[in-house]
């Protein structure tokens, strides 16, 4: 087993624990924004798409990569924007001010 | 990878974790989302300045098209359509992961033309990750599109069932994995990955169509998890830690939400995925015994509410369907102005996805400190004058507590029946998704008001303003 793969597995396992710790503290109140926001984060595949689309490795890779860039960008831009739109609506009693300062 | 981009990715990963952490409170959530978006920007810019990028024309056109579509989707979507929106976004993420993994296969197998691959010289471990990424990504994409079509009403939301369904799905998965295994052994036959993709696409359809509309919150959460996993496996393909970290975070998030939804319905994930609940609304024979409910008028209800010191509102999805959130909040404001304490009790499956009802009520300007989850408010019903139930049914059905034969048995419910008076605002006596008659409607302390939720509430507001 190569060393890079071992490192990747370490990262994966540790990230699982971080995920459980962080996500289980999110209250049900915010579960919908959590889904759309985390969804936008999973659009990080965009990074891989950019490399494939821009690698100049031949036409097939570039075409597939470009389609992937489109999909991943919708995911990222749409996800973060809609999450912000929702979170903007959450307000506390007795004050017109939003949650963000 | 240069040191510069490695650091950019590390900072991005930290931003994502901080962003998710700040979602633990409504006060910091919006800033957290900004942190995560900033992390994404950093990762993208870092990648673009990386020396491996040769041509920018395609990249820029892809970013512009995707960015435009994303902005349009995010600004136009109705809050009631949020489950479809998130479903579609999950699907796009999955598709991107699958495409990237497949492009990497084409690059590694050495020939840019798909028809004349030279030799299967792809490293076995890399090939395993490519196969997994393509498989999970494709299932996520197709499954999410089917789920979104069901939620949007483009496809029938009732479960589609046929004989040997589970066995056929198992066979499809086995065939896809077996072909994937062959690819690890010999990656040189160009069409085998395409067959794997085809099988995964069919599996995406056949695994989602048996699931009924009411179970969609579980499927959307599960697809959320898959889209994360697809990203993480792509991270393994590309040896990219920021993909592994983010994908894994999202994967665990989706799994946790799936688990919460299943618990809230007292069902196992296997039961949700395979049981096809809601396929036939065969009317309960027991309902032949004619029981009577007493109809009340909005005037009666207004009188009751005017004299209530404490009110707990139990909203269900029917409220959102009737677009009655705003007028409900108007009623709540009148009650609060009269000195009553008004709170909302939110069941975990009150909407069409986790937390959906909270978003719908926040849109109607209900302050979030009045929105209480089941565990926080369930003991308070017994000291409450009025429980006002609007558009909810199964989540307040007392037979979930004791009637062993009920499909709802064991499901955690809101104790609305323990309030001194229960007011139920409903279109008809039709049972909810579970097809189970609701005992609550026949209780002595229950007042039934029939009619459209919005019309009834507007009527109430009109009477109480006088």
Coordinates of C-alpha atoms in Angstrom, one line a residue:
Chain A
X1 CA 0.0 0.0 0.0
X2 CA 1.5 3.3 -1.1
X3 CA 2.3 6.0 1.4
X4 CA 0.0 8.6 -0.2
X5 CA -2.9 6.2 -0.1
X6 CA -2.3 5.6 3.6
X7 CA -2.2 9.4 4.2
X8 CA -5.5 9.7 2.3
X9 CA -7.1 7.0 4.5
X10 CA -5.9 8.8 7.6
X11 CA -7.4 12.1 6.4
X12 CA -10.7 10.3 5.5
X13 CA -11.0 8.6 8.9
X14 CA -10.1 11.8 10.9
X15 CA -12.5 13.9 8.8
X16 CA -15.3 11.4 9.7
X17 CA -14.8 12.1 13.4
X18 CA -14.6 15.9 12.8
X19 CA -17.8 15.6 10.7
X20 CA -19.8 13.8 13.4
X21 CA -18.6 16.2 16.1
X22 CA -19.4 19.3 14.2
X23 CA -22.6 18.2 12.5
X24 CA -24.3 16.7 15.6
X25 CA -24.1 20.2 17.2
X26 CA -26.3 21.8 14.5
X27 CA -29.8 22.3 15.8
X28 CA -32.9 20.9 13.9
X29 CA -33.8 24.6 13.4
X30 CA -31.0 24.9 10.8
X31 CA -31.1 21.4 9.2
X32 CA -32.3 22.7 5.8
X33 CA -29.5 25.4 5.6
X34 CA -27.1 22.7 6.8
X35 CA -28.1 20.5 3.9
X36 CA -27.8 23.2 1.2
X37 CA -24.7 24.6 2.7
X38 CA -22.9 21.3 3.1
X39 CA -24.1 20.5 -0.4
X40 CA -22.3 23.6 -1.7
X41 CA -19.2 22.5 0.2
X42 CA -19.4 19.1 -1.6
X43 CA -19.1 21.1 -4.8
X44 CA -15.4 21.2 -4.0
X45 CA -15.2 18.6 -6.8
X46 CA -15.0 21.9 -8.9
X47 CA -11.3 21.9 -8.1
X48 CA -10.9 18.5 -9.8
X49 CA -13.1 19.6 -12.7
X50 CA -10.9 22.6 -13.3
X51 CA -7.8 20.5 -13.5
X52 CA -9.5 18.1 -15.9
X53 CA -10.9 20.9 -18.1
X54 CA -7.7 22.9 -18.2
X55 CA -5.1 20.1 -18.3
X56 CA -4.9 20.1 -22.1
X57 CA -4.8 16.3 -22.0
X58 CA -6.8 15.8 -25.2
X59 CA -10.3 16.7 -26.2
X60 CA -12.3 14.0 -24.3
X61 CA -10.8 15.0 -20.9
X62 CA -11.4 18.7 -21.7
X63 CA -15.0 18.2 -22.7
X64 CA -15.8 16.0 -19.7
X65 CA -14.0 18.4 -17.5
X66 CA -15.9 21.4 -18.8
X67 CA -19.2 19.7 -18.3
X68 CA -18.1 18.9 -14.8
X69 CA -17.1 22.5 -14.2
X70 CA -20.6 23.6 -15.2
X71 CA -22.3 21.1 -12.9
X72 CA -20.0 21.8 -10.0
X73 CA -20.3 25.5 -10.4
X74 CA -24.1 25.3 -10.3
X75 CA -23.7 23.2 -7.1
X76 CA -21.3 25.7 -5.5
X77 CA -22.9 29.0 -6.5
X78 CA -26.5 27.8 -6.2
X79 CA -25.8 26.1 -2.8
X80 CA -24.1 29.0 -1.1
X81 CA -26.5 31.6 -2.4
X82 CA -29.7 29.7 -1.5
X83 CA -28.2 29.0 2.0
X84 CA -27.6 32.7 2.5
X85 CA -31.1 33.5 1.3
X86 CA -32.5 31.1 3.9
X87 CA -30.3 32.2 6.8
X88 CA -31.1 35.8 6.1
X89 CA -34.8 35.0 7.0
X90 CA -34.0 33.7 10.5
X91 CA -34.7 36.5 13.0
X92 CA -35.1 36.7 16.7
X93 CA -38.2 38.1 18.5
X94 CA -38.4 41.8 19.1
X95 CA -36.1 43.3 16.5
X96 CA -36.1 43.7 12.7
X97 CA -32.4 43.0 12.6
X98 CA -31.1 39.9 10.8
X99 CA -28.9 37.3 12.2
X100 CA -25.8 38.6 10.5
X101 CA -24.0 41.7 11.6
Chain B
X1 CA 1.4 20.3 -6.1
X2 CA 3.3 23.4 -5.0
X3 CA 3.5 24.5 -1.4
X4 CA 1.3 27.5 -2.2
X5 CA -1.6 25.6 -3.4
X6 CA -1.3 23.0 -0.7
X7 CA -1.6 25.8 1.9
X8 CA -4.6 27.3 0.0
X9 CA -6.4 23.9 0.1
X10 CA -5.6 23.5 3.8
X11 CA -7.0 27.0 4.6
X12 CA -10.1 26.1 2.5
X13 CA -10.6 22.9 4.5
X14 CA -10.4 24.9 7.7
X15 CA -12.9 27.4 6.4
X16 CA -15.3 24.6 5.6
X17 CA -15.0 23.1 9.1
X18 CA -15.4 26.5 10.8
X19 CA -18.4 27.3 8.5
X20 CA -20.2 24.2 9.5
X21 CA -19.3 24.7 13.2
X22 CA -20.9 28.2 13.0
X23 CA -24.1 26.6 11.8
X24 CA -24.6 25.4 15.4
X25 CA -26.3 28.8 16.2
X26 CA -28.7 30.9 14.2
X27 CA -26.7 34.0 15.2
X28 CA -23.5 32.9 13.6
X29 CA -24.9 30.7 10.8
X30 CA -24.9 33.3 8.1
X31 CA -21.3 34.3 8.7
X32 CA -20.4 30.6 8.8
X33 CA -21.9 30.2 5.3
X34 CA -19.7 33.1 4.1
X35 CA -16.6 31.5 5.6
X36 CA -17.3 28.3 3.7
X37 CA -17.9 30.3 0.5
X38 CA -14.7 32.1 1.0
X39 CA -12.9 28.8 1.5
X40 CA -14.3 27.6 -1.8
X41 CA -13.2 30.8 -3.6
X42 CA -9.7 30.3 -2.2
X43 CA -9.5 26.7 -3.4
X44 CA -10.8 27.6 -6.9
X45 CA -8.4 30.6 -7.3
X46 CA -5.5 28.5 -5.9
X47 CA -6.3 25.8 -8.5
X48 CA -6.5 28.3 -11.3
X49 CA -3.0 29.8 -10.6
X50 CA -1.6 26.2 -10.4
X51 CA 0.8 25.5 -13.3
X52 CA -1.1 22.4 -14.4
X53 CA -3.8 24.5 -15.9
X54 CA -3.0 25.1 -19.6
X55 CA -6.2 26.4 -21.3
X56 CA -8.6 28.8 -19.7
X57 CA -11.2 29.2 -22.5
X58 CA -13.2 26.2 -21.6
X59 CA -12.8 26.7 -17.8
X60 CA -14.1 30.3 -18.0
X61 CA -17.1 29.4 -20.2
X62 CA -18.0 26.6 -17.8
X63 CA -17.7 28.8 -14.8
X64 CA -19.8 31.5 -16.4
X65 CA -22.6 29.1 -17.5
X66 CA -22.6 27.2 -14.2
X67 CA -22.5 30.4 -12.2
X68 CA -25.3 32.0 -14.1
X69 CA -27.5 28.9 -13.7
X70 CA -26.7 28.7 -10.0
X71 CA -27.6 32.3 -9.4
X72 CA -30.9 31.9 -11.3
X73 CA -31.8 28.7 -9.4
X74 CA -30.9 30.2 -6.0
X75 CA -32.8 33.4 -6.4
X76 CA -35.9 32.1 -8.1
X77 CA -36.6 28.9 -6.1
X78 CA -39.6 29.0 -3.7
X79 CA -39.0 28.0 -0.1
X80 CA -41.6 25.2 -0.5
X81 CA -39.5 23.8 -3.4
X82 CA -36.3 23.7 -1.4
X83 CA -36.2 19.9 -1.2
X84 CA -36.2 19.6 -5.0
X85 CA -33.6 22.3 -5.2
X86 CA -31.3 20.6 -2.7
X87 CA -31.9 17.3 -4.5
X88 CA -30.9 18.7 -7.8
X89 CA -27.8 20.3 -6.4
X90 CA -26.8 17.0 -4.8
X91 CA -27.2 15.4 -8.2
X92 CA -25.0 18.0 -10.0
X93 CA -22.3 17.5 -7.4
X94 CA -22.5 13.7 -7.9
X95 CA -22.4 14.1 -11.7
X96 CA -19.3 16.4 -11.5
X97 CA -17.5 13.8 -9.3
X98 CA -18.3 11.0 -11.7
X99 CA -17.2 13.0 -14.7
X100 CA -13.9 14.0 -13.1
X101 CA -13.2 10.4 -12.2
X102 CA -14.0 9.2 -15.7
X103 CA -11.8 11.9 -17.2
X104 CA -9.0 10.8 -15.0
X105 CA -9.5 7.3 -16.2
X106 CA -9.2 8.5 -19.8
X107 CA -6.1 10.4 -18.9
X108 CA -4.4 7.6 -17.1
X109 CA -5.2 4.9 -19.6
X110 CA -3.0 6.8 -22.0
X111 CA -5.0 7.7 -25.1
X112 CA -7.2 10.7 -25.6
X113 CA -9.4 8.9 -28.0
X114 CA -11.9 6.7 -26.3
X115 CA -12.0 4.1 -29.1
X116 CA -8.4 3.0 -29.3
X117 CA -7.1 2.6 -25.8
X118 CA -3.6 1.3 -25.8
X119 CA -3.3 -0.7 -22.6
X120 CA -4.8 -1.0 -19.2
X121 CA -1.8 0.3 -17.3
X122 CA -3.8 2.1 -14.6
X123 CA -2.6 1.4 -11.1
X124 CA -5.0 -1.0 -9.4
X125 CA -5.6 1.1 -6.3
X126 CA -6.4 4.2 -8.4
X127 CA -8.7 2.2 -10.6
X128 CA -10.7 1.0 -7.5
X129 CA -11.2 4.6 -6.5
X130 CA -12.2 5.6 -10.0
X131 CA -14.8 2.9 -10.2
X132 CA -16.2 3.8 -6.8
X133 CA -16.3 7.5 -7.7
X134 CA -18.0 6.9 -11.1
X135 CA -20.5 4.5 -9.5
X136 CA -21.5 6.6 -6.5
X137 CA -21.5 9.8 -8.6
X138 CA -23.8 8.4 -11.2
X139 CA -26.2 6.8 -8.8
X140 CA -26.3 10.2 -6.9
X141 CA -27.0 12.1 -10.1
X142 CA -29.7 9.9 -11.5
X143 CA -31.3 9.1 -8.1
X144 CA -31.4 12.8 -7.2
X145 CA -33.0 13.8 -10.5
X146 CA -35.7 11.1 -10.0
X147 CA -36.3 12.2 -6.4
X148 CA -36.5 15.9 -7.5
X149 CA -39.0 14.9 -10.3
X150 CA -41.1 13.1 -7.8
X151 CA -41.1 16.1 -5.4
X152 CA -41.9 18.5 -8.2
X153 CA -44.8 16.3 -9.4
X154 CA -43.2 15.6 -12.8
X155 CA -43.2 12.0 -11.8
X156 CA -45.9 10.2 -9.7
X157 CA -44.8 10.4 -6.1
X158 CA -46.4 7.1 -5.1
X159 CA -44.0 4.2 -4.9
X160 CA -43.5 2.2 -8.1
X161 CA -43.4 -1.5 -7.2
X162 CA -42.9 -4.6 -9.2
X163 CA -42.0 -8.2 -8.4
X164 CA -38.4 -9.2 -7.5
X165 CA -37.6 -5.5 -7.1
X166 CA -35.0 -5.9 -4.4
X167 CA -33.4 -8.8 -6.2
X168 CA -33.2 -6.9 -9.4
X169 CA -31.5 -4.0 -7.7
X170 CA -29.1 -6.3 -5.9
X171 CA -28.3 -7.9 -9.2
X172 CA -27.7 -4.5 -10.8
X173 CA -25.3 -3.4 -8.0
X174 CA -23.5 -6.8 -8.2
X175 CA -23.1 -6.5 -11.9
X176 CA -21.7 -3.0 -11.7
X177 CA -19.3 -4.0 -8.9
X178 CA -18.2 -7.1 -10.8
X179 CA -17.5 -5.1 -13.9
X180 CA -15.7 -2.6 -11.8
X181 CA -13.6 -5.4 -10.4
X182 CA -12.7 -6.5 -13.9
X183 CA -11.6 -3.0 -14.7
X184 CA -9.2 -3.0 -11.7
X185 CA -7.8 -6.2 -13.2
X186 CA -7.7 -5.0 -16.8
X187 CA -8.6 -1.4 -17.6
X188 CA -7.9 -1.6 -21.3
X189 CA -11.4 -2.3 -22.7
X190 CA -12.7 1.2 -23.4
X191 CA -16.4 0.4 -23.2
X192 CA -16.5 -1.3 -19.8
X193 CA -16.5 1.9 -17.8
X194 CA -19.4 3.1 -19.9
X195 CA -21.3 -0.1 -19.1
X196 CA -20.6 0.5 -15.4
X197 CA -22.0 4.0 -15.8
X198 CA -25.0 2.7 -17.6
X199 CA -25.7 0.1 -14.8
X200 CA -25.2 2.8 -12.2
X201 CA -27.7 5.1 -14.0
X202 CA -30.3 2.3 -14.1
X203 CA -29.7 1.6 -10.4
X204 CA -30.2 5.2 -9.6
X205 CA -33.7 5.0 -11.2
X206 CA -34.7 1.6 -9.8
X207 CA -33.5 2.4 -6.3
X208 CA -35.5 5.6 -5.9
X209 CA -38.8 4.8 -7.7
X210 CA -40.0 2.4 -5.0
X211 CA -39.9 5.2 -2.4
X212 CA -43.0 7.1 -1.7
X213 CA -43.4 10.9 -1.5
X214 CA -43.7 11.0 2.3
X215 CA -40.3 9.3 2.6
X216 CA -38.5 11.8 0.4
X217 CA -36.9 13.6 3.3
X218 CA -34.9 10.4 4.0
X219 CA -33.9 10.1 0.3
X220 CA -32.8 13.7 0.0
X221 CA -30.7 13.3 3.1
X222 CA -29.2 10.0 1.8
X223 CA -28.4 11.6 -1.6
X224 CA -26.8 14.5 0.3
X225 CA -24.5 11.9 1.9
X226 CA -23.8 10.1 -1.4
X227 CA -22.8 13.4 -3.1
X228 CA -20.3 13.9 -0.3
X229 CA -19.0 10.4 -0.6
X230 CA -18.7 10.8 -4.4
X231 CA -16.6 13.9 -3.7
X232 CA -14.4 12.1 -1.2
X233 CA -13.8 9.1 -3.5
X234 CA -12.8 11.6 -6.3
X235 CA -10.4 13.0 -3.7
X236 CA -8.8 9.6 -3.5
X237 CA -8.6 9.4 -7.3
X238 CA -6.8 12.8 -7.5
X239 CA -4.9 12.4 -4.3
X240 CA -6.4 15.6 -3.2
X241 CA -7.0 16.0 0.6
X242 CA -9.3 19.0 0.5
X243 CA -11.7 16.9 -1.6
X244 CA -11.4 14.0 0.8
X245 CA -12.0 16.3 3.9
X246 CA -15.0 18.2 2.4
X247 CA -16.6 15.1 0.8
X248 CA -16.3 13.2 4.1
X249 CA -17.8 16.1 6.1
X250 CA -20.8 16.2 3.8
X251 CA -21.0 12.4 3.7
X252 CA -21.3 12.3 7.5
X253 CA -23.7 15.2 7.6
X254 CA -26.1 13.4 5.2
X255 CA -25.8 10.2 7.2
X256 CA -26.6 11.9 10.5
X257 CA -29.6 13.7 8.9
X258 CA -30.8 10.4 7.4
X259 CA -30.6 8.8 10.8
X260 CA -32.5 11.6 12.4
X261 CA -35.3 11.4 9.8
X262 CA -35.6 7.6 10.2
X263 CA -35.8 7.9 14.0
X264 CA -38.5 10.6 13.7
X265 CA -40.6 8.1 11.7
X266 CA -39.6 5.1 13.8
X267 CA -38.5 3.3 10.7
X268 CA -35.2 1.7 9.7
X269 CA -33.4 2.9 6.7
X270 CA -34.0 -0.5 5.1
X271 CA -37.7 -0.2 5.7
X272 CA -37.7 3.3 4.0
X273 CA -35.7 2.1 1.0
X274 CA -37.5 -1.2 0.3
X275 CA -40.9 -1.3 1.9
X276 CA -42.7 1.0 -0.5
X277 CA -44.9 2.5 2.2
X278 CA -47.9 4.4 0.8
X279 CA -48.3 2.3 -2.4
X280 CA -51.9 1.6 -1.6
X281 CA -54.2 3.7 0.5
X282 CA -56.4 0.7 1.4
X283 CA -58.9 2.3 3.8
X284 CA -58.9 0.9 7.3
X285 CA -61.7 -1.5 7.8
X286 CA -62.1 -0.3 11.4
X287 CA -63.2 3.0 10.1
X288 CA -66.5 1.4 9.0
X289 CA -67.6 2.0 12.6
X290 CA -69.0 5.4 12.1
X291 CA -67.5 7.8 14.6
X292 CA -68.7 11.3 14.8
X293 CA -66.7 14.5 15.2
X294 CA -68.2 17.8 16.3
X295 CA -67.8 20.5 13.8
X296 CA -67.1 24.0 15.2
X297 CA -67.2 27.3 13.4
X298 CA -64.4 29.8 13.3
X299 CA -66.4 32.0 15.7
X300 CA -66.2 29.2 18.3
X301 CA -62.5 28.9 17.8
X302 CA -61.9 32.6 18.0
X303 CA -63.8 32.7 21.3
X304 CA -61.6 29.8 22.6
X305 CA -58.4 31.5 21.4
X306 CA -59.4 34.9 22.9
X307 CA -59.5 33.3 26.3
X308 CA -56.4 31.2 26.1
X309 CA -53.4 32.2 28.1
X310 CA -51.1 29.8 26.4
X311 CA -51.2 28.5 22.8
X312 CA -48.9 26.0 21.1
X313 CA -49.2 25.9 17.3
X314 CA -48.5 22.6 15.5
X315 CA -47.9 23.3 11.9
X316 CA -47.8 20.5 9.2
X317 CA -46.9 20.5 5.6
X318 CA -50.6 21.1 4.8
X319 CA -50.0 24.7 6.1
X320 CA -47.3 25.3 3.5
X321 CA -49.4 23.7 0.7
X322 CA -52.2 26.1 1.5
X323 CA -49.6 29.0 1.6
X324 CA -51.1 30.0 5.0
X325 CA -47.8 30.6 6.9
X326 CA -48.1 34.4 6.7
X327 CA -51.7 34.6 7.9
X328 CA -50.9 32.1 10.7
X329 CA -48.2 34.5 11.9
X330 CA -50.7 37.3 11.7
X331 CA -53.0 35.4 14.0
X332 CA -50.0 34.6 16.4
X333 CA -49.2 38.3 16.5
X334 CA -52.7 39.2 17.5
X335 CA -52.7 36.5 20.3
X336 CA -49.3 37.7 21.5
X337 CA -50.6 41.3 21.6
X338 CA -53.5 40.1 23.7
X339 CA -50.9 38.8 26.2
X340 CA -51.0 35.1 25.4
X341 CA -47.9 33.1 25.2
X342 CA -47.6 31.6 21.7
X343 CA -45.0 29.0 20.6
X344 CA -44.6 26.6 17.7
X345 CA -44.0 22.9 18.1
X346 CA -42.0 21.5 15.1
X347 CA -41.9 17.8 14.5
X348 CA -38.7 16.6 12.7
X349 CA -40.8 15.4 9.7
X350 CA -43.1 18.4 9.6
X351 CA -41.9 19.4 6.1
X352 CA -40.4 17.7 3.1
X353 CA -36.8 17.7 4.2
X354 CA -35.0 18.0 7.5
X355 CA -35.7 21.4 9.1
X356 CA -38.0 22.5 6.2
X357 CA -40.9 23.8 8.4
X358 CA -38.5 26.1 10.2
X359 CA -37.5 27.7 6.9
X360 CA -41.1 28.1 5.8
X361 CA -42.0 29.8 9.1
X362 CA -38.9 32.0 9.1
X363 CA -39.9 33.2 5.7
X364 CA -43.3 34.2 7.2
X365 CA -41.3 36.3 9.8
X366 CA -41.9 33.9 12.7
X367 CA -39.0 34.6 15.1
X368 CA -36.9 31.5 15.4
X369 CA -36.9 31.6 19.2
X370 CA -40.6 30.7 19.0
X371 CA -39.8 27.6 17.0
X372 CA -39.3 24.7 19.4
X373 CA -38.3 21.1 18.6
X374 CA -40.3 18.2 19.8
X375 CA -38.1 17.3 22.9
X376 CA -38.1 20.9 24.1
X377 CA -41.8 21.4 24.1
X378 CA -43.5 18.0 24.5
X379 CA -43.8 18.3 28.2
X380 CA -45.4 21.7 28.0
X381 CA -48.6 20.6 26.2
X382 CA -50.3 19.4 29.4
X383 CA -50.0 22.9 30.9
X384 CA -51.2 24.6 27.7
X385 CA -54.7 26.0 27.1
X386 CA -54.9 25.5 23.4
X387 CA -53.0 23.3 20.9
X388 CA -53.7 24.7 17.5
X389 CA -53.0 22.1 14.8
X390 CA -52.9 23.3 11.2
X391 CA -52.2 20.9 8.3
X392 CA -50.6 18.3 10.5
X393 CA -51.9 14.8 11.1
X394 CA -49.7 11.7 11.6
X395 CA -47.3 13.6 13.9
X396 CA -50.1 14.2 16.4
X397 CA -51.8 10.8 16.2
X398 CA -52.0 9.4 19.7
X399 CA -52.4 5.8 18.4
X400 CA -48.7 5.9 17.7
X401 CA -48.3 5.6 21.5
X402 CA -50.4 2.5 22.2
X403 CA -52.0 0.9 19.1
X404 CA -49.7 -1.9 18.1
X405 CA -51.4 -2.6 14.8
X406 CA -51.0 1.0 13.6
X407 CA -48.4 1.7 11.0
X408 CA -47.5 4.7 13.1
X409 CA -46.9 2.7 16.3
X410 CA -43.7 3.7 18.1
X411 CA -43.2 6.9 16.1
X412 CA -42.4 9.8 18.4
X413 CA -45.4 12.3 18.3
X414 CA -46.2 15.7 19.6
X415 CA -48.4 15.5 22.8
X416 CA -51.0 17.9 21.4
X417 CA -53.8 15.7 22.8
X418 CA -52.7 16.6 26.3
X419 CA -53.5 20.3 25.9
X420 CA -56.7 21.4 27.6
X421 CA -58.3 22.2 24.3
X422 CA -57.2 20.9 20.9
X423 CA -58.2 22.8 17.8
X424 CA -57.7 21.0 14.5
X425 CA -57.9 22.9 11.3
X426 CA -58.2 20.5 8.4
X427 CA -59.7 20.0 5.0
X428 CA -61.4 16.7 5.6
X429 CA -61.2 13.7 7.8
X430 CA -58.9 11.9 5.3
X431 CA -56.1 10.1 7.0
X432 CA -52.5 11.2 6.6
X433 CA -49.7 9.6 4.7
X434 CA -49.6 6.5 6.9
X435 CA -53.3 5.9 6.0
X436 CA -54.2 5.7 9.7
X437 CA -57.3 7.3 11.2
X438 CA -56.5 9.9 13.8
X439 CA -57.8 9.3 17.3
X440 CA -57.2 12.9 18.2
X441 CA -60.1 14.1 16.1
X442 CA -62.6 12.2 18.2
X443 CA -61.4 13.3 21.7
X444 CA -63.7 15.2 24.0
X445 CA -61.4 18.2 24.2
X446 CA -61.0 18.4 20.4
X447 CA -62.6 21.1 18.3
X448 CA -62.6 20.3 14.5
X449 CA -62.8 23.2 12.0
X450 CA -63.1 22.0 8.4
X451 CA -61.9 24.0 5.4
X452 CA -58.9 25.4 3.6
X453 CA -56.2 26.4 6.2
X454 CA -55.7 29.8 4.7
X455 CA -59.4 30.7 4.4
X456 CA -60.0 29.5 7.9
X457 CA -57.1 31.4 9.4
X458 CA -58.1 34.6 7.5
X459 CA -61.6 34.2 8.9
X460 CA -60.2 33.9 12.4
X461 CA -58.0 36.9 12.0
X462 CA -61.0 38.9 10.7
X463 CA -63.1 37.9 13.7
X464 CA -60.4 38.6 16.3
X465 CA -59.5 42.0 14.9
X466 CA -63.0 43.2 15.6

